[in-house]
């Protein structure tokens, strides 16, 4: 545990040194992320400029869901930035180098590709949740912060499990699968209420690719505890299951890997 904690600190120091050297790149990247999230937020505001509710959900409730979605996604992408894994680590043979390191290969990949600037998206999500909370008239109990952390951990594990699983497919294919782009589009459905989708889409986003648990269901615990509270508490359970599946697929794929020259 202390070994990995030390690695995280060292990589964070290295990240900061790099960013301080190229400060303009850091601020441009941060600004582009904030603008992208701002466009998504603007889209929600435009929609509610033409209607009072979507299904039974009003503007403040949908904004609260979007805020939670941003928190979970911001933390996830900070530590599980596995984009272009196939091209960089399989095609170019960088995986060989990873396997020579003393840390677990997946942890090593996470550390090399950390993107702490994405935490600003999580911060914005917290601001949105904090802004809408009093407007919704939600009560704050002593257990709510603990439940929030538990639900958030489950959402991040779902993200990680799903992306690790599909990234691991690169070990079984000679060409990039390109499926992460599809996943990225599907995950965005999790920032809206599941009740607005048809039965097939709702089932897919709940049990097959459970992106409903990275936005709507955990948020519904606070928004409508009477109807959704018990179901929302399944988030950490679903997260543990999918993270285990993803990690298992990854370990099998690593054992199958034979090196860049094979």
Coordinates of C-alpha atoms in Angstrom, one line a residue:
X1 CA 0.0 0.0 0.0
X2 CA 2.8 2.4 0.9
X3 CA 4.7 1.5 -2.2
X4 CA 1.7 2.4 -4.5
X5 CA 1.0 5.5 -2.5
X6 CA 4.6 6.6 -3.0
X7 CA 4.2 5.9 -6.8
X8 CA 1.1 8.1 -7.0
X9 CA 2.9 11.0 -5.2
X10 CA 5.9 10.7 -7.5
X11 CA 3.9 10.6 -10.7
X12 CA 1.8 13.6 -9.5
X13 CA 5.1 15.5 -8.9
X14 CA 6.3 14.6 -12.4
X15 CA 2.9 15.7 -13.8
X16 CA 3.1 19.0 -12.1
X17 CA 6.7 19.6 -13.3
X18 CA 5.7 18.9 -16.9
X19 CA 2.6 21.1 -16.7
X20 CA 4.6 23.9 -15.1
X21 CA 7.0 23.7 -18.0
X22 CA 4.2 24.0 -20.6
X23 CA 1.7 26.1 -18.7
X24 CA -0.2 27.3 -21.7
X25 CA -1.0 23.8 -22.8
X26 CA -2.3 23.0 -19.3
X27 CA -4.7 26.0 -19.3
X28 CA -5.8 25.4 -22.9
X29 CA -6.6 21.8 -22.1
X30 CA -8.4 22.9 -18.9
X31 CA -10.4 25.6 -20.7
X32 CA -11.4 23.2 -23.5
X33 CA -12.7 20.6 -21.0
X34 CA -14.7 23.3 -19.2
X35 CA -16.1 24.6 -22.4
X36 CA -17.2 21.2 -23.5
X37 CA -19.0 20.6 -20.1
X38 CA -20.4 24.1 -20.4
X39 CA -21.9 23.2 -23.8
X40 CA -23.6 20.1 -22.3
X41 CA -24.9 22.2 -19.5
X42 CA -26.2 24.8 -22.0
X43 CA -28.0 22.1 -23.9
X44 CA -29.9 21.1 -20.8
X45 CA -30.8 24.7 -20.2
X46 CA -32.0 25.1 -23.8
X47 CA -34.2 22.1 -23.5
X48 CA -35.9 23.3 -20.4
X49 CA -36.4 26.7 -22.0
X50 CA -39.0 24.9 -24.1
X51 CA -40.5 22.6 -21.5
X52 CA -41.1 22.6 -17.8
X53 CA -40.3 18.9 -17.3
X54 CA -38.8 15.9 -19.0
X55 CA -41.1 13.0 -18.0
X56 CA -41.6 13.9 -14.3
X57 CA -38.2 15.5 -13.8
X58 CA -37.7 19.2 -13.7
X59 CA -34.8 21.4 -14.6
X60 CA -33.1 21.5 -11.2
X61 CA -33.4 17.7 -10.8
X62 CA -31.8 17.1 -14.2
X63 CA -29.0 19.5 -13.4
X64 CA -28.4 17.7 -10.1
X65 CA -28.1 14.4 -12.0
X66 CA -25.7 16.0 -14.5
X67 CA -23.6 17.4 -11.6
X68 CA -23.3 13.9 -10.1
X69 CA -22.4 12.5 -13.5
X70 CA -19.6 15.0 -13.9
X71 CA -18.2 14.2 -10.5
X72 CA -18.0 10.5 -11.2
X73 CA -16.7 10.9 -14.7
X74 CA -14.1 13.5 -13.7
X75 CA -12.6 11.3 -11.0
X76 CA -12.7 8.2 -13.3
X77 CA -11.0 9.8 -16.3
X78 CA -8.3 11.3 -14.0
X79 CA -7.1 7.8 -13.0
X80 CA -8.4 5.5 -15.8
X81 CA -7.4 7.3 -18.9
X82 CA -7.0 4.3 -21.2
X83 CA -7.8 6.0 -24.5
X84 CA -5.6 4.8 -27.4
X85 CA -4.3 1.9 -25.4
X86 CA -4.2 -0.4 -28.4
X87 CA -2.2 2.0 -30.7
X88 CA 0.2 3.1 -28.0
X89 CA 0.9 0.0 -26.0
X90 CA 0.0 -2.9 -28.3
X91 CA 0.9 -1.7 -31.8
X92 CA 3.9 0.3 -30.7
X93 CA 5.1 -2.4 -28.2
X94 CA 5.0 -0.2 -25.1
X95 CA 3.3 -3.0 -23.2
X96 CA 6.6 -4.8 -23.1
X97 CA 8.1 -2.0 -21.1
X98 CA 5.1 -1.9 -18.7
X99 CA 5.5 -5.6 -17.9
X100 CA 9.1 -5.0 -16.7
X101 CA 8.0 -2.6 -14.0
X102 CA 7.5 -3.8 -10.4
X103 CA 4.0 -2.3 -10.1
X104 CA 1.0 -4.2 -11.3
X105 CA 0.7 -3.5 -15.1
X106 CA -2.7 -1.9 -14.9
X107 CA -1.7 0.4 -12.0
X108 CA 1.4 1.3 -14.0
X109 CA -0.8 2.2 -17.0
X110 CA -3.0 4.3 -14.8
X111 CA -0.1 6.2 -13.3
X112 CA 1.5 6.9 -16.7
X113 CA -1.8 8.3 -18.1
X114 CA -3.1 10.2 -15.1
X115 CA -4.8 13.4 -16.0
X116 CA -5.4 15.4 -12.8
X117 CA -6.7 18.4 -14.8
X118 CA -9.9 16.3 -15.2
X119 CA -10.6 16.8 -11.5
X120 CA -11.7 20.3 -12.4
X121 CA -14.7 18.7 -14.1
X122 CA -15.5 16.9 -10.9
X123 CA -15.2 20.1 -9.0
X124 CA -17.7 21.8 -11.4
X125 CA -20.0 18.9 -10.9
X126 CA -19.9 19.4 -7.1
X127 CA -20.6 23.1 -7.6
X128 CA -23.7 22.2 -9.7
X129 CA -24.9 19.8 -7.1
X130 CA -24.3 22.3 -4.3
X131 CA -26.2 25.0 -6.3
X132 CA -29.3 22.9 -7.0
X133 CA -29.5 21.2 -3.6
X134 CA -31.1 24.1 -1.7
X135 CA -33.3 25.0 -4.7
X136 CA -34.7 21.4 -4.6
X137 CA -35.4 21.7 -0.9
X138 CA -33.5 18.5 -0.1
X139 CA -32.8 17.7 3.5
X140 CA -29.2 16.8 4.5
X141 CA -28.9 14.0 7.0
X142 CA -25.8 12.9 8.8
X143 CA -25.5 9.8 6.6
X144 CA -25.8 11.6 3.3
X145 CA -22.1 12.4 2.8
X146 CA -21.1 8.8 3.6
X147 CA -23.7 7.5 1.2
X148 CA -22.6 9.9 -1.4
X149 CA -19.0 8.7 -1.1
X150 CA -20.2 5.0 -1.3
X151 CA -22.3 5.7 -4.3
X152 CA -19.6 7.6 -6.0
X153 CA -17.1 4.8 -5.4
X154 CA -19.6 2.4 -7.0
X155 CA -20.1 4.6 -10.0
X156 CA -16.3 4.9 -10.6
X157 CA -15.9 1.2 -10.3
X158 CA -18.6 0.7 -13.0
X159 CA -16.8 3.1 -15.3
X160 CA -13.5 1.4 -14.6
X161 CA -14.9 -2.1 -15.0
X162 CA -16.6 -1.4 -18.3
X163 CA -13.7 0.4 -19.9
X164 CA -11.1 -2.0 -18.6
X165 CA -13.1 -4.9 -20.0
X166 CA -13.3 -3.4 -23.5
X167 CA -9.8 -2.1 -23.4
X168 CA -8.6 -5.7 -22.6
X169 CA -10.1 -6.8 -26.0
X170 CA -7.0 -5.3 -27.6
X171 CA -5.1 -8.3 -26.3
X172 CA -7.3 -10.5 -28.4
X173 CA -7.4 -8.4 -31.6
X174 CA -4.7 -7.6 -34.1
X175 CA -6.4 -4.3 -34.9
X176 CA -7.9 -1.5 -32.8
X177 CA -11.5 -2.2 -31.9
X178 CA -12.6 1.4 -31.8
X179 CA -15.3 0.4 -29.3
X180 CA -14.3 3.0 -26.7
X181 CA -15.8 5.8 -28.9
X182 CA -19.1 3.9 -28.8
X183 CA -18.9 3.5 -25.1
X184 CA -18.2 7.2 -24.6
X185 CA -21.4 8.0 -26.5
X186 CA -23.4 5.5 -24.6
X187 CA -22.2 6.6 -21.2
X188 CA -23.6 10.1 -21.9
X189 CA -27.1 8.6 -21.6
X190 CA -26.4 8.1 -17.9
X191 CA -26.6 11.8 -17.2
X192 CA -30.4 11.8 -18.0
X193 CA -33.3 10.1 -16.1
X194 CA -33.7 6.5 -17.1
X195 CA -37.4 6.9 -17.1
X196 CA -37.3 8.8 -20.4
X197 CA -36.0 5.8 -22.3
X198 CA -37.8 2.8 -23.7
X199 CA -37.7 -0.6 -22.0
X200 CA -34.8 -1.9 -24.2
X201 CA -32.6 1.1 -23.6
X202 CA -33.4 1.2 -19.9
X203 CA -32.5 -2.5 -19.5
X204 CA -29.2 -2.0 -21.4
X205 CA -28.2 1.0 -19.4
X206 CA -29.1 -0.7 -16.1
X207 CA -27.8 -4.3 -16.4
X208 CA -25.7 -4.7 -19.7
X209 CA -23.7 -1.5 -19.8
X210 CA -24.9 0.0 -16.5
X211 CA -24.2 3.7 -17.2
X212 CA -27.5 4.4 -15.4
X213 CA -25.6 3.8 -12.2
X214 CA -23.0 6.5 -13.0
X215 CA -25.6 9.3 -13.1
X216 CA -29.3 8.8 -12.6
X217 CA -29.7 6.1 -10.1
X218 CA -27.3 7.4 -7.5
X219 CA -28.7 10.9 -7.9
X220 CA -32.2 9.6 -7.5
X221 CA -31.2 8.4 -4.0
X222 CA -31.2 12.1 -2.9
X223 CA -33.9 13.4 -5.3
X224 CA -36.6 10.8 -4.6
X225 CA -35.5 8.5 -1.8
X226 CA -38.9 7.0 -1.3
X227 CA -39.1 5.5 -4.8
X228 CA -35.4 5.1 -5.8
X229 CA -33.5 5.0 -2.5
X230 CA -33.2 1.2 -2.2
X231 CA -32.5 0.6 -5.8
X232 CA -29.8 3.3 -5.8
X233 CA -27.9 1.5 -3.1
X234 CA -27.2 -1.3 -5.6
X235 CA -24.6 1.1 -7.2
X236 CA -21.6 -0.2 -5.2
X237 CA -22.7 -3.8 -5.7
X238 CA -23.0 -3.4 -9.5
X239 CA -19.7 -1.5 -9.4
X240 CA -17.9 -4.3 -7.6
X241 CA -19.3 -6.9 -10.0
X242 CA -18.3 -5.0 -13.2
X243 CA -14.9 -4.0 -11.8
X244 CA -14.2 -7.7 -11.1
X245 CA -15.3 -8.7 -14.6
X246 CA -13.1 -6.0 -16.1
X247 CA -10.1 -6.9 -14.0
X248 CA -10.5 -10.6 -14.8
X249 CA -10.7 -9.9 -18.5
X250 CA -7.6 -7.7 -18.2
X251 CA -5.6 -10.4 -16.4
X252 CA -6.5 -13.0 -18.9
X253 CA -5.6 -10.7 -21.8
X254 CA -2.2 -9.9 -20.2
X255 CA -1.4 -13.6 -19.9
X256 CA -2.3 -14.0 -23.6
X257 CA 0.0 -11.1 -24.6
X258 CA 3.2 -12.4 -26.3
X259 CA 5.1 -9.2 -26.9
X260 CA 5.5 -6.7 -29.8
X261 CA 7.8 -9.0 -31.8
X262 CA 5.5 -12.1 -31.7

